[in-house]
Short mmCIF file of C-alpha atoms in Angstrom, two decimals:
data_model
loop_
_atom_site.label_atom_id
_atom_site.label_comp_id
_atom_site.label_asym_id
_atom_site.label_seq_id
_atom_site.Cartn_x
_atom_site.Cartn_y
_atom_site.Cartn_z
CA UNK F 1 3.13 2.80 -3.74
CA UNK F 2 1.63 4.67 -5.83
CA UNK F 3 0.75 7.68 -3.23
CA UNK F 4 4.77 7.28 -2.89
CA UNK F 5 5.60 7.59 -6.38
CA UNK F 6 3.23 10.56 -7.20
CA UNK F 7 4.56 12.45 -4.28
CA UNK F 8 8.47 11.73 -5.71
CA UNK F 9 6.91 13.05 -9.09
CA UNK F 10 5.54 16.52 -7.69
CA UNK F 11 8.88 16.63 -5.76
CA UNK F 12 10.61 16.34 -9.31
CA UNK F 13 8.56 18.99 -11.06
CA UNK F 14 8.48 21.09 -8.29
CA UNK F 15 12.22 21.47 -9.27
CA UNK F 16 11.28 22.23 -12.61
CA UNK F 17 8.99 25.36 -11.32
CA UNK F 18 5.95 23.48 -11.18
CA UNK F 19 3.59 23.76 -8.20
CA UNK F 20 0.73 21.35 -7.43
CA UNK F 21 -2.84 22.32 -8.52
CA UNK F 22 -5.82 22.44 -6.76
CA UNK F 23 -7.59 21.19 -10.03
CA UNK F 24 -7.19 19.94 -13.31
CA UNK F 25 -8.73 23.42 -14.49
CA UNK F 26 -6.03 25.11 -12.75
CA UNK F 27 -3.45 22.74 -14.00
CA UNK F 28 -0.58 23.05 -16.69
CA UNK F 29 0.14 19.33 -16.64
CA UNK F 30 -1.73 16.21 -14.77
CA UNK F 31 -0.17 13.25 -14.21
CA UNK F 32 -2.53 9.53 -14.07
CA UNK F 33 -0.81 7.64 -11.95
CA UNK F 34 -2.14 4.19 -12.73
CA UNK F 35 -2.63 1.03 -11.30
CA UNK F 36 -2.69 -2.39 -13.40
CA UNK F 37 -3.34 -4.99 -10.82
CA UNK F 38 -7.30 -5.08 -11.62
CA UNK F 39 -9.33 -4.54 -15.06
CA UNK F 40 -11.41 -2.22 -13.20
CA UNK F 41 -8.70 -0.08 -11.94
CA UNK F 42 -6.84 0.35 -15.52
CA UNK F 43 -10.00 1.18 -17.18
CA UNK F 44 -11.09 3.95 -15.04
CA UNK F 45 -8.08 5.52 -16.94
CA UNK F 46 -9.74 6.23 -20.19
CA UNK F 47 -12.98 7.50 -18.66
CA UNK F 48 -10.54 10.16 -16.96
CA UNK F 49 -8.80 10.55 -20.20
CA UNK F 50 -12.25 11.43 -21.75
CA UNK F 51 -12.71 14.07 -19.29
CA UNK F 52 -9.34 15.37 -19.71
CA UNK F 53 -9.70 15.56 -23.89
CA UNK F 54 -12.69 17.68 -23.07
CA UNK F 55 -10.46 20.18 -20.67
CA UNK F 56 -7.47 20.06 -22.78
CA UNK F 57 -9.65 20.97 -26.04
CA UNK F 58 -11.20 23.98 -24.33
CA UNK F 59 -8.01 25.26 -22.84
CA UNK F 60 -6.12 24.92 -26.80
CA UNK F 61 -9.09 27.18 -28.15
CA UNK F 62 -8.17 29.86 -25.63
CA UNK F 63 -4.40 29.45 -26.55
CA UNK F 64 -3.60 27.50 -23.39
CA UNK F 65 -1.01 24.81 -23.07
CA UNK F 66 -2.04 21.70 -21.44
CA UNK F 67 -0.16 18.45 -20.97
CA UNK F 68 -1.56 15.04 -19.97
CA UNK F 69 0.85 12.04 -18.53
CA UNK F 70 0.02 8.50 -17.75
CA UNK F 71 2.56 7.15 -15.38
CA UNK F 72 2.56 4.01 -13.45
CA UNK F 73 2.02 0.51 -14.41
CA UNK F 74 -0.93 0.63 -16.99
CA UNK F 75 1.63 2.82 -19.15
CA UNK F 76 4.09 0.26 -18.36
CA UNK F 77 1.81 -2.48 -19.47
CA UNK F 78 0.27 -0.70 -22.51
CA UNK F 79 2.83 1.59 -23.74
CA UNK F 80 2.44 3.25 -27.07
CA UNK F 81 -1.10 1.82 -27.18
CA UNK F 82 -2.54 3.98 -24.86
CA UNK F 83 -1.79 7.25 -27.36
CA UNK F 84 -3.67 5.32 -30.02
CA UNK F 85 -6.63 4.87 -27.76
CA UNK F 86 -6.50 8.13 -26.23
CA UNK F 87 -4.44 10.72 -28.48
CA UNK F 88 -5.08 13.26 -25.71
CA UNK F 89 -2.04 11.90 -23.97
CA UNK F 90 1.18 13.50 -24.43
CA UNK F 91 3.64 11.71 -22.19
CA UNK F 92 3.61 7.78 -21.40
CA UNK F 93 5.78 6.84 -18.51
CA UNK F 94 6.71 3.59 -16.53
CA UNK F 95 7.26 3.47 -12.95
CA UNK F 96 10.86 3.00 -13.15
CA UNK F 97 11.08 6.09 -15.55
CA UNK F 98 9.71 8.85 -13.88
CA UNK F 99 12.76 10.13 -12.69
CA UNK F 100 13.15 11.50 -16.84
CA UNK F 101 9.76 13.43 -16.58
CA UNK F 102 11.09 16.67 -16.84
CA UNK F 103 12.93 16.16 -20.14
CA UNK F 104 9.98 13.94 -21.32
CA UNK F 105 7.48 17.27 -20.89
CA UNK F 106 10.04 19.34 -22.62
CA UNK F 107 9.82 16.59 -25.85
CA UNK F 108 6.13 16.56 -25.40
CA UNK F 109 5.67 20.07 -26.28
CA UNK F 110 6.62 19.08 -30.20
CA UNK F 111 5.63 15.55 -30.00
CA UNK F 112 4.10 12.57 -27.94
CA UNK F 113 6.46 10.59 -26.27
CA UNK F 114 6.71 6.97 -24.64
CA UNK F 115 9.26 5.80 -21.97
CA UNK F 116 8.88 2.14 -20.86
CA UNK F 117 12.30 1.09 -20.70
CA UNK F 118 13.65 -0.57 -17.56
CA UNK F 119 16.70 1.75 -17.32
CA UNK F 120 19.85 0.85 -16.25
CA UNK F 121 20.49 3.61 -13.66
CA UNK F 122 18.33 3.97 -10.69
CA UNK F 123 15.89 6.16 -10.51
CA UNK F 124 16.43 6.85 -6.65
CA UNK F 125 19.81 8.23 -7.20
CA UNK F 126 18.23 11.03 -9.50
CA UNK F 127 15.28 12.01 -7.34
CA UNK F 128 15.50 15.14 -5.37
CA UNK F 129 15.23 15.23 -1.86
CA UNK F 130 11.84 15.69 -0.26
CA UNK F 131 10.69 19.41 -0.09
CA UNK F 132 9.52 20.55 3.54
CA UNK F 133 6.51 22.43 2.39
CA UNK F 134 5.14 19.40 0.28
CA UNK F 135 5.97 17.11 3.08
CA UNK F 136 4.12 18.71 5.62
CA UNK F 137 1.07 19.26 3.03
CA UNK F 138 1.16 15.42 2.85
CA UNK F 139 0.84 14.99 6.63
CA UNK F 140 2.50 13.49 9.36
CA UNK F 141 2.42 9.91 8.06
CA UNK F 142 4.40 8.73 5.27
CA UNK F 143 5.52 6.15 2.79
CA UNK F 144 9.03 4.92 1.80
CA UNK F 145 9.95 2.29 -1.03
CA UNK F 146 12.63 -0.14 0.07
CA UNK F 147 11.84 -2.97 -2.18
CA UNK F 148 10.43 -2.83 -5.57
CA UNK F 149 9.69 -5.30 -8.26
CA UNK F 150 8.84 -8.93 -7.63
CA UNK F 151 10.68 -12.51 -8.81
CA UNK F 152 7.62 -14.70 -7.66
CA UNK F 153 5.50 -15.01 -10.79
CA UNK F 154 2.26 -15.72 -9.45
CA UNK F 155 0.04 -16.65 -12.23
CA UNK F 156 -3.00 -13.73 -11.45
CA UNK F 157 -0.14 -11.03 -11.37
CA UNK F 158 1.00 -8.35 -13.76
CA UNK F 159 3.59 -7.08 -11.48
CA UNK F 160 6.73 -8.96 -12.34
CA UNK F 161 6.07 -7.24 -15.90
CA UNK F 162 4.79 -3.82 -14.94
CA UNK F 163 7.32 -3.20 -11.98
CA UNK F 164 10.43 -5.59 -13.26
CA UNK F 165 12.96 -7.71 -11.10
CA UNK F 166 12.92 -7.45 -7.61
CA UNK F 167 15.13 -4.98 -6.39
CA UNK F 168 16.26 -3.21 -2.97
CA UNK F 169 17.54 -0.30 -1.79
CA UNK F 170 20.71 0.73 0.34
CA UNK F 171 20.21 0.68 4.20
CA UNK F 172 21.76 3.97 4.21
CA UNK F 173 19.52 5.63 1.77
CA UNK F 174 16.45 4.48 3.48
CA UNK F 175 17.75 5.85 6.53
CA UNK F 176 18.40 9.12 5.20
CA UNK F 177 15.35 9.65 3.45
CA UNK F 178 13.41 8.88 6.59
CA UNK F 179 15.53 10.96 9.00
CA UNK F 180 14.57 14.02 6.21
CA UNK F 181 11.10 13.07 6.30
CA UNK F 182 10.79 13.27 10.55
CA UNK F 183 13.05 16.60 10.00
CA UNK F 184 10.03 17.83 8.58
CA UNK F 185 7.49 16.91 10.93
CA UNK F 186 6.88 12.99 9.80
CA UNK F 187 6.06 10.87 13.09
CA UNK F 188 4.92 7.49 11.22
CA UNK F 189 6.67 5.67 8.69
CA UNK F 190 5.47 2.37 6.45
CA UNK F 191 8.08 0.70 4.38
CA UNK F 192 6.79 -0.42 1.21
CA UNK F 193 7.46 -2.77 -1.60
CA UNK F 194 5.83 -5.11 -3.72
CA UNK F 195 7.41 -8.31 -1.49
CA UNK F 196 8.80 -6.01 1.14
CA UNK F 197 9.84 -8.91 3.26
CA UNK F 198 11.90 -10.23 0.51
CA UNK F 199 14.29 -7.07 1.20
CA UNK F 200 17.68 -7.62 1.18
CA UNK F 201 19.50 -3.90 0.28
CA UNK F 202 23.02 -3.83 1.07
CA UNK F 203 24.41 -2.15 4.44
CA UNK F 204 27.11 -0.12 5.17
CA UNK F 205 29.84 -3.06 4.87
CA UNK F 206 27.93 -4.26 1.22
CA UNK F 207 26.43 -6.94 2.70
CA UNK F 208 22.75 -7.83 1.88
CA UNK F 209 20.38 -7.14 4.66
CA UNK F 210 16.87 -8.53 5.99
CA UNK F 211 13.73 -6.27 6.70
CA UNK F 212 14.28 -7.37 10.05
CA UNK F 213 17.67 -5.55 10.22
CA UNK F 214 16.38 -2.57 8.13
CA UNK F 215 13.52 -2.12 10.90
CA UNK F 216 15.94 -2.24 13.57
CA UNK F 217 18.51 -0.04 11.94
CA UNK F 218 15.99 2.76 11.55
CA UNK F 219 14.15 2.74 14.75
CA UNK F 220 17.84 3.15 16.31
CA UNK F 221 19.42 5.83 13.48
CA UNK F 222 16.23 7.86 13.53
CA UNK F 223 15.66 8.88 17.15
CA UNK F 224 12.34 11.16 16.23
CA UNK F 225 10.49 8.40 14.35
CA UNK F 226 7.60 7.34 16.69
CA UNK F 227 6.03 4.52 14.90
CA UNK F 228 7.06 1.93 12.05
CA UNK F 229 4.88 -0.24 9.65
CA UNK F 230 5.58 -2.13 6.36
CA UNK F 231 3.46 -3.61 3.66
CA UNK F 232 3.24 -5.66 1.54
CA UNK F 233 4.44 -9.22 2.30
CA UNK F 234 4.40 -12.91 1.14
CA UNK F 235 4.00 -15.67 3.58
CA UNK F 236 7.18 -17.22 1.69
CA UNK F 237 9.86 -14.37 2.89
CA UNK F 238 8.81 -14.58 6.54
CA UNK F 239 11.45 -15.46 8.53
CA UNK F 240 12.66 -15.39 12.18
CA UNK F 241 14.61 -12.27 12.32
CA UNK F 242 11.09 -10.66 11.28
CA UNK F 243 9.06 -12.21 13.97
CA UNK F 244 11.58 -11.12 16.44
CA UNK F 245 11.61 -7.74 15.39
CA UNK F 246 7.64 -7.86 15.75
CA UNK F 247 8.46 -9.24 19.52
CA UNK F 248 11.37 -6.48 20.23
CA UNK F 249 10.79 -3.33 18.52
CA UNK F 250 8.16 -1.00 20.68
CA UNK F 251 8.06 1.44 17.25
CA UNK F 252 6.94 -1.36 15.06
CA UNK F 253 3.00 -1.02 14.97
CA UNK F 254 1.34 -4.71 15.85
CA UNK F 255 -0.25 -4.75 12.52
CA UNK F 256 0.51 -7.13 9.64
CA UNK F 257 -0.82 -7.54 6.68
CA UNK F 258 -0.29 -10.90 5.09
CA UNK F 259 -1.95 -11.94 2.02
CA UNK F 260 -2.95 -15.30 1.55
CA UNK F 261 -4.89 -15.42 -1.55
CA UNK F 262 -7.07 -18.80 -0.88
CA UNK F 263 -7.12 -21.20 1.58
CA UNK F 264 -6.83 -23.92 -0.85
CA UNK F 265 -3.30 -25.65 -1.61
CA UNK F 266 -4.81 -26.69 -4.95
CA UNK F 267 -5.57 -23.12 -6.14
CA UNK F 268 -2.26 -21.98 -4.08
CA UNK F 269 -0.39 -24.44 -6.28
CA UNK F 270 -2.60 -23.07 -9.47
CA UNK F 271 -1.47 -19.70 -8.60
CA UNK F 272 2.06 -20.52 -8.09
CA UNK F 273 2.16 -18.76 -4.32
CA UNK F 274 5.07 -21.35 -3.54
CA UNK F 275 3.64 -21.52 -0.19
CA UNK F 276 0.68 -23.95 1.55
CA UNK F 277 -2.17 -23.18 3.95
CA UNK F 278 0.04 -24.82 6.39
CA UNK F 279 3.00 -22.89 6.12
CA UNK F 280 0.55 -19.77 6.45
CA UNK F 281 -0.55 -21.16 9.49
CA UNK F 282 2.82 -21.37 10.87
CA UNK F 283 4.00 -17.93 10.49
CA UNK F 284 0.35 -16.86 11.36
CA UNK F 285 1.17 -18.64 14.79
CA UNK F 286 5.02 -17.53 15.40
CA UNK F 287 3.88 -13.95 14.80
CA UNK F 288 0.94 -14.38 17.36
CA UNK F 289 3.17 -15.91 19.63
CA UNK F 290 5.84 -13.12 19.38
CA UNK F 291 3.50 -10.21 19.59
CA UNK F 292 -0.21 -11.64 21.57
CA UNK F 293 -1.32 -7.93 20.43
CA UNK F 294 -1.02 -7.86 17.09
CA UNK F 295 -3.52 -7.89 14.47
CA UNK F 296 -3.93 -9.24 11.02
CA UNK F 297 -5.30 -8.17 7.29
CA UNK F 298 -5.09 -10.24 4.09
CA UNK F 299 -5.93 -10.27 0.50
CA UNK F 300 -8.21 -12.82 -1.08
CA UNK F 301 -8.76 -13.66 -4.66
CA UNK F 302 -12.34 -15.43 -5.18
CA UNK F 303 -12.96 -17.18 -8.63
CA UNK F 304 -9.68 -17.90 -9.87
CA UNK F 305 -9.54 -20.31 -12.69
CA UNK F 306 -10.39 -23.62 -11.91
CA UNK F 307 -11.55 -23.15 -8.52
CA UNK F 308 -14.39 -25.08 -7.25
CA UNK F 309 -16.92 -24.78 -4.31
CA UNK F 310 -14.68 -27.20 -2.49
CA UNK F 311 -11.84 -25.04 -2.60
CA UNK F 312 -14.26 -21.82 -1.88
CA UNK F 313 -15.31 -23.56 1.16
CA UNK F 314 -11.25 -24.32 2.23
CA UNK F 315 -11.15 -20.39 1.95
CA UNK F 316 -13.89 -19.63 4.36
CA UNK F 317 -12.81 -22.25 6.83
CA UNK F 318 -9.39 -20.64 7.18
CA UNK F 319 -10.73 -17.29 7.30
CA UNK F 320 -12.90 -18.20 10.19
CA UNK F 321 -10.09 -19.93 11.83
CA UNK F 322 -7.68 -17.35 12.11
CA UNK F 323 -9.85 -14.29 11.96
CA UNK F 324 -8.91 -10.99 10.32
CA UNK F 325 -9.20 -6.99 11.53
CA UNK F 326 -9.21 -6.05 8.03
CA UNK F 327 -9.02 -7.52 4.40
CA UNK F 328 -8.69 -6.77 0.77
CA UNK F 329 -10.61 -9.18 -1.33
CA UNK F 330 -11.80 -9.27 -4.79
CA UNK F 331 -13.12 -11.23 -7.73
CA UNK F 332 -10.53 -12.89 -10.06
CA UNK F 333 -9.81 -10.39 -12.74
CA UNK F 334 -7.80 -11.71 -15.88
CA UNK F 335 -4.79 -9.68 -16.66
CA UNK F 336 -3.25 -9.49 -20.29
CA UNK F 337 0.12 -11.59 -20.23
CA UNK F 338 -0.28 -13.65 -17.31
CA UNK F 339 -0.83 -17.25 -17.35
CA UNK F 340 -4.09 -17.68 -15.54
CA UNK F 341 -5.83 -15.38 -17.98
CA UNK F 342 -4.97 -17.90 -20.78
CA UNK F 343 -6.85 -20.70 -18.91
CA UNK F 344 -9.78 -22.25 -20.54
CA UNK F 345 -11.62 -22.75 -16.98
CA UNK F 346 -12.68 -19.31 -16.09
CA UNK F 347 -15.07 -19.25 -13.32
CA UNK F 348 -18.48 -17.92 -14.25
CA UNK F 349 -19.09 -14.16 -13.30
CA UNK F 350 -22.15 -15.09 -11.35
CA UNK F 351 -20.44 -17.57 -8.98
CA UNK F 352 -17.60 -15.14 -8.43
CA UNK F 353 -20.05 -12.53 -7.27
CA UNK F 354 -21.61 -15.04 -5.06
CA UNK F 355 -18.61 -16.39 -3.32
CA UNK F 356 -17.34 -12.72 -3.34
CA UNK F 357 -20.18 -11.34 -1.03
CA UNK F 358 -20.39 -14.11 0.92
CA UNK F 359 -16.93 -13.97 1.82
CA UNK F 360 -17.16 -10.06 2.38
CA UNK F 361 -19.74 -11.03 4.35
CA UNK F 362 -17.62 -12.46 6.75
CA UNK F 363 -14.43 -10.58 7.12
CA UNK F 364 -16.69 -7.22 7.71
CA UNK F 365 -18.26 -9.25 10.26
CA UNK F 366 -14.61 -10.07 11.69
CA UNK F 367 -13.70 -6.46 11.15
CA UNK F 368 -16.67 -5.30 13.13
CA UNK F 369 -16.37 -7.70 15.70
CA UNK F 370 -12.30 -6.40 16.19
CA UNK F 371 -13.71 -3.25 16.52
CA UNK F 372 -16.26 -3.63 18.91
CA UNK F 373 -13.37 -5.26 21.26
CA UNK F 374 -11.58 -2.00 21.64
CA UNK F 375 -14.52 -0.65 23.71
CA UNK F 376 -12.98 0.58 26.69
CA UNK F 377 -9.43 -0.20 25.72
CA UNK F 378 -6.69 2.43 26.07
CA UNK F 379 -4.69 2.77 22.82
CA UNK F 380 -2.11 5.55 21.39
CA UNK F 381 -3.47 7.85 18.60
CA UNK F 382 -1.58 9.72 16.39
CA UNK F 383 -3.38 12.88 15.27
CA UNK F 384 -2.89 13.34 11.81
CA UNK F 385 -5.82 15.64 10.46
CA UNK F 386 -8.72 18.19 11.61
CA UNK F 387 -11.91 16.85 11.85
CA UNK F 388 -15.47 17.88 10.74
CA UNK F 389 -16.26 19.62 13.61
CA UNK F 390 -14.79 22.36 15.69
CA UNK F 391 -11.94 21.40 18.03
CA UNK F 392 -12.10 18.05 16.34
CA UNK F 393 -8.91 15.78 14.97
CA UNK F 394 -8.78 12.78 13.51
CA UNK F 395 -5.82 10.19 14.35
CA UNK F 396 -5.14 6.45 13.77
CA UNK F 397 -4.88 3.89 15.96
CA UNK F 398 -1.91 1.10 16.03
CA UNK F 399 -4.50 -1.09 14.10
CA UNK F 400 -4.93 1.56 11.20
CA UNK F 401 -8.36 2.50 12.72
CA UNK F 402 -9.51 6.00 12.26
CA UNK F 403 -10.31 7.99 15.42
CA UNK F 404 -12.12 11.05 16.44
CA UNK F 405 -11.07 13.22 19.40
CA UNK F 406 -12.76 16.14 20.65
CA UNK F 407 -8.88 17.85 22.04
CA UNK F 408 -6.92 20.93 22.31
CA UNK F 409 -3.81 18.78 21.47
CA UNK F 410 -1.73 19.20 18.11
CA UNK F 411 -1.49 17.51 14.64
CA UNK F 412 1.43 15.15 15.18
CA UNK F 413 1.05 14.73 19.06
CA UNK F 414 0.46 10.67 20.05
CA UNK F 415 -2.22 10.75 22.46
CA UNK F 416 -3.25 8.13 25.03
CA UNK F 417 -6.72 7.79 24.45
CA UNK F 418 -9.91 5.44 25.98
CA UNK F 419 -11.94 4.05 23.08
CA UNK F 420 -15.91 5.39 24.12
CA UNK F 421 -17.69 4.63 20.89
CA UNK F 422 -17.65 2.00 17.90
CA UNK F 423 -19.14 3.45 14.13
CA UNK F 424 -18.83 1.38 11.04
CA UNK F 425 -15.52 2.71 10.16
CA UNK F 426 -14.17 4.70 12.89
CA UNK F 427 -13.24 4.69 16.58
CA UNK F 428 -14.54 7.75 18.84
CA UNK F 429 -11.97 8.45 22.00
CA UNK F 430 -11.42 10.36 24.78
CA UNK F 431 -7.69 11.51 26.24
CA UNK F 432 -6.53 9.21 28.49
CA UNK F 433 -6.36 11.02 32.24
CA UNK F 434 -3.29 9.95 34.43
CA UNK F 435 -4.60 7.48 36.96
CA UNK F 436 -8.03 6.72 35.16
CA UNK F 437 -6.71 3.33 34.01
CA UNK F 438 -4.40 0.75 34.92
CA UNK F 439 -2.36 -0.54 31.87
CA UNK F 440 -1.35 -4.08 31.75
CA UNK F 441 0.50 -5.88 28.64
CA UNK F 442 -2.15 -5.98 25.85
CA UNK F 443 -3.06 -9.64 25.08
CA UNK F 444 -4.61 -10.73 21.74
CA UNK F 445 -7.83 -9.08 20.79
CA UNK F 446 -10.63 -11.52 19.31
#
């Protein structure tokens, strides 16, 4: 979502006469778009601001203007405290207010400003149309926000406090944005939201629609679109309508990111996840039945307050049972303002590190096993950018794997290709020649 927001901020500033600079040294304005999910991500901001302070001082000595903006979720969470800790900052703006950026920059020429209110107006109503040149620079794959905020209040998570209550965009507005993107050459779109499968935006008749409906409607209304994805989902918001979309929509890629966080029902309860491990297994089985070739990824937190070795072993058991093609796994990071951060039973960091390394080793072996199982298969590869070698292009498989191909095809082409080599983080592929392989319906990949 920050990638999407950064692009939209650039679109806003383009209308004000700005253009994207190649480096901070070349810039008049630097915007740091921030994440507050984990402490490490938040602290990186201040080290970067130290570097920008030195650059700003050097520019000011030359009589050059230079404005520093902190945007996003750290801005929302810390507000004016950022100005106290880092006086180099001129503008602090939250993720729901960045459409005010032009006016904030004008004010910042005389004094530092903070805008972290949750505005009554919908920022999407104020965002400019996508710029064709900017879209082309960003590539043939794009993100489109369809839902923001969250009402779940997991005890470890700051999203409800930094992104606000759950809201969904109109079906028509989403379709219009995607249609515009495809007119500028985008071939693949990922619908994004903090809890995207809770989407309930109004359709043309004003009635709320599901994510499954939105996926089908986009596929029907935007014929130039070739691939659809969505992320990130909550197990509690899985439903039969969405499973049916996986069964029936050829545009919907066979890859589902469905965070579980832990395999312990006790810890799920402490996290306020509002689902059980059995619930998670139920929806995994349903989706795999509907789409046998689907691959799964998930999020995991180890060392949540009160997590015992038994709880951790249940997570390991769940991972070994389900198997994942990809994952994001982290040590629990206490976030200020969340209820979990106030608990007295915090897990020792050395224990968290040990558990994380063990879990990541299992998940990495599953990812490599999934990649190795691709050898000899024919998959469609969306060519996205030049490779490091002459004549080489880098693409993406339906399973989000990077694929390298020597070809005369063009960026944006979707090419049937046979997997001929497996690297730790990528595949080598050759274009499929008609008649050399008989296609058959894909089965589940181990």
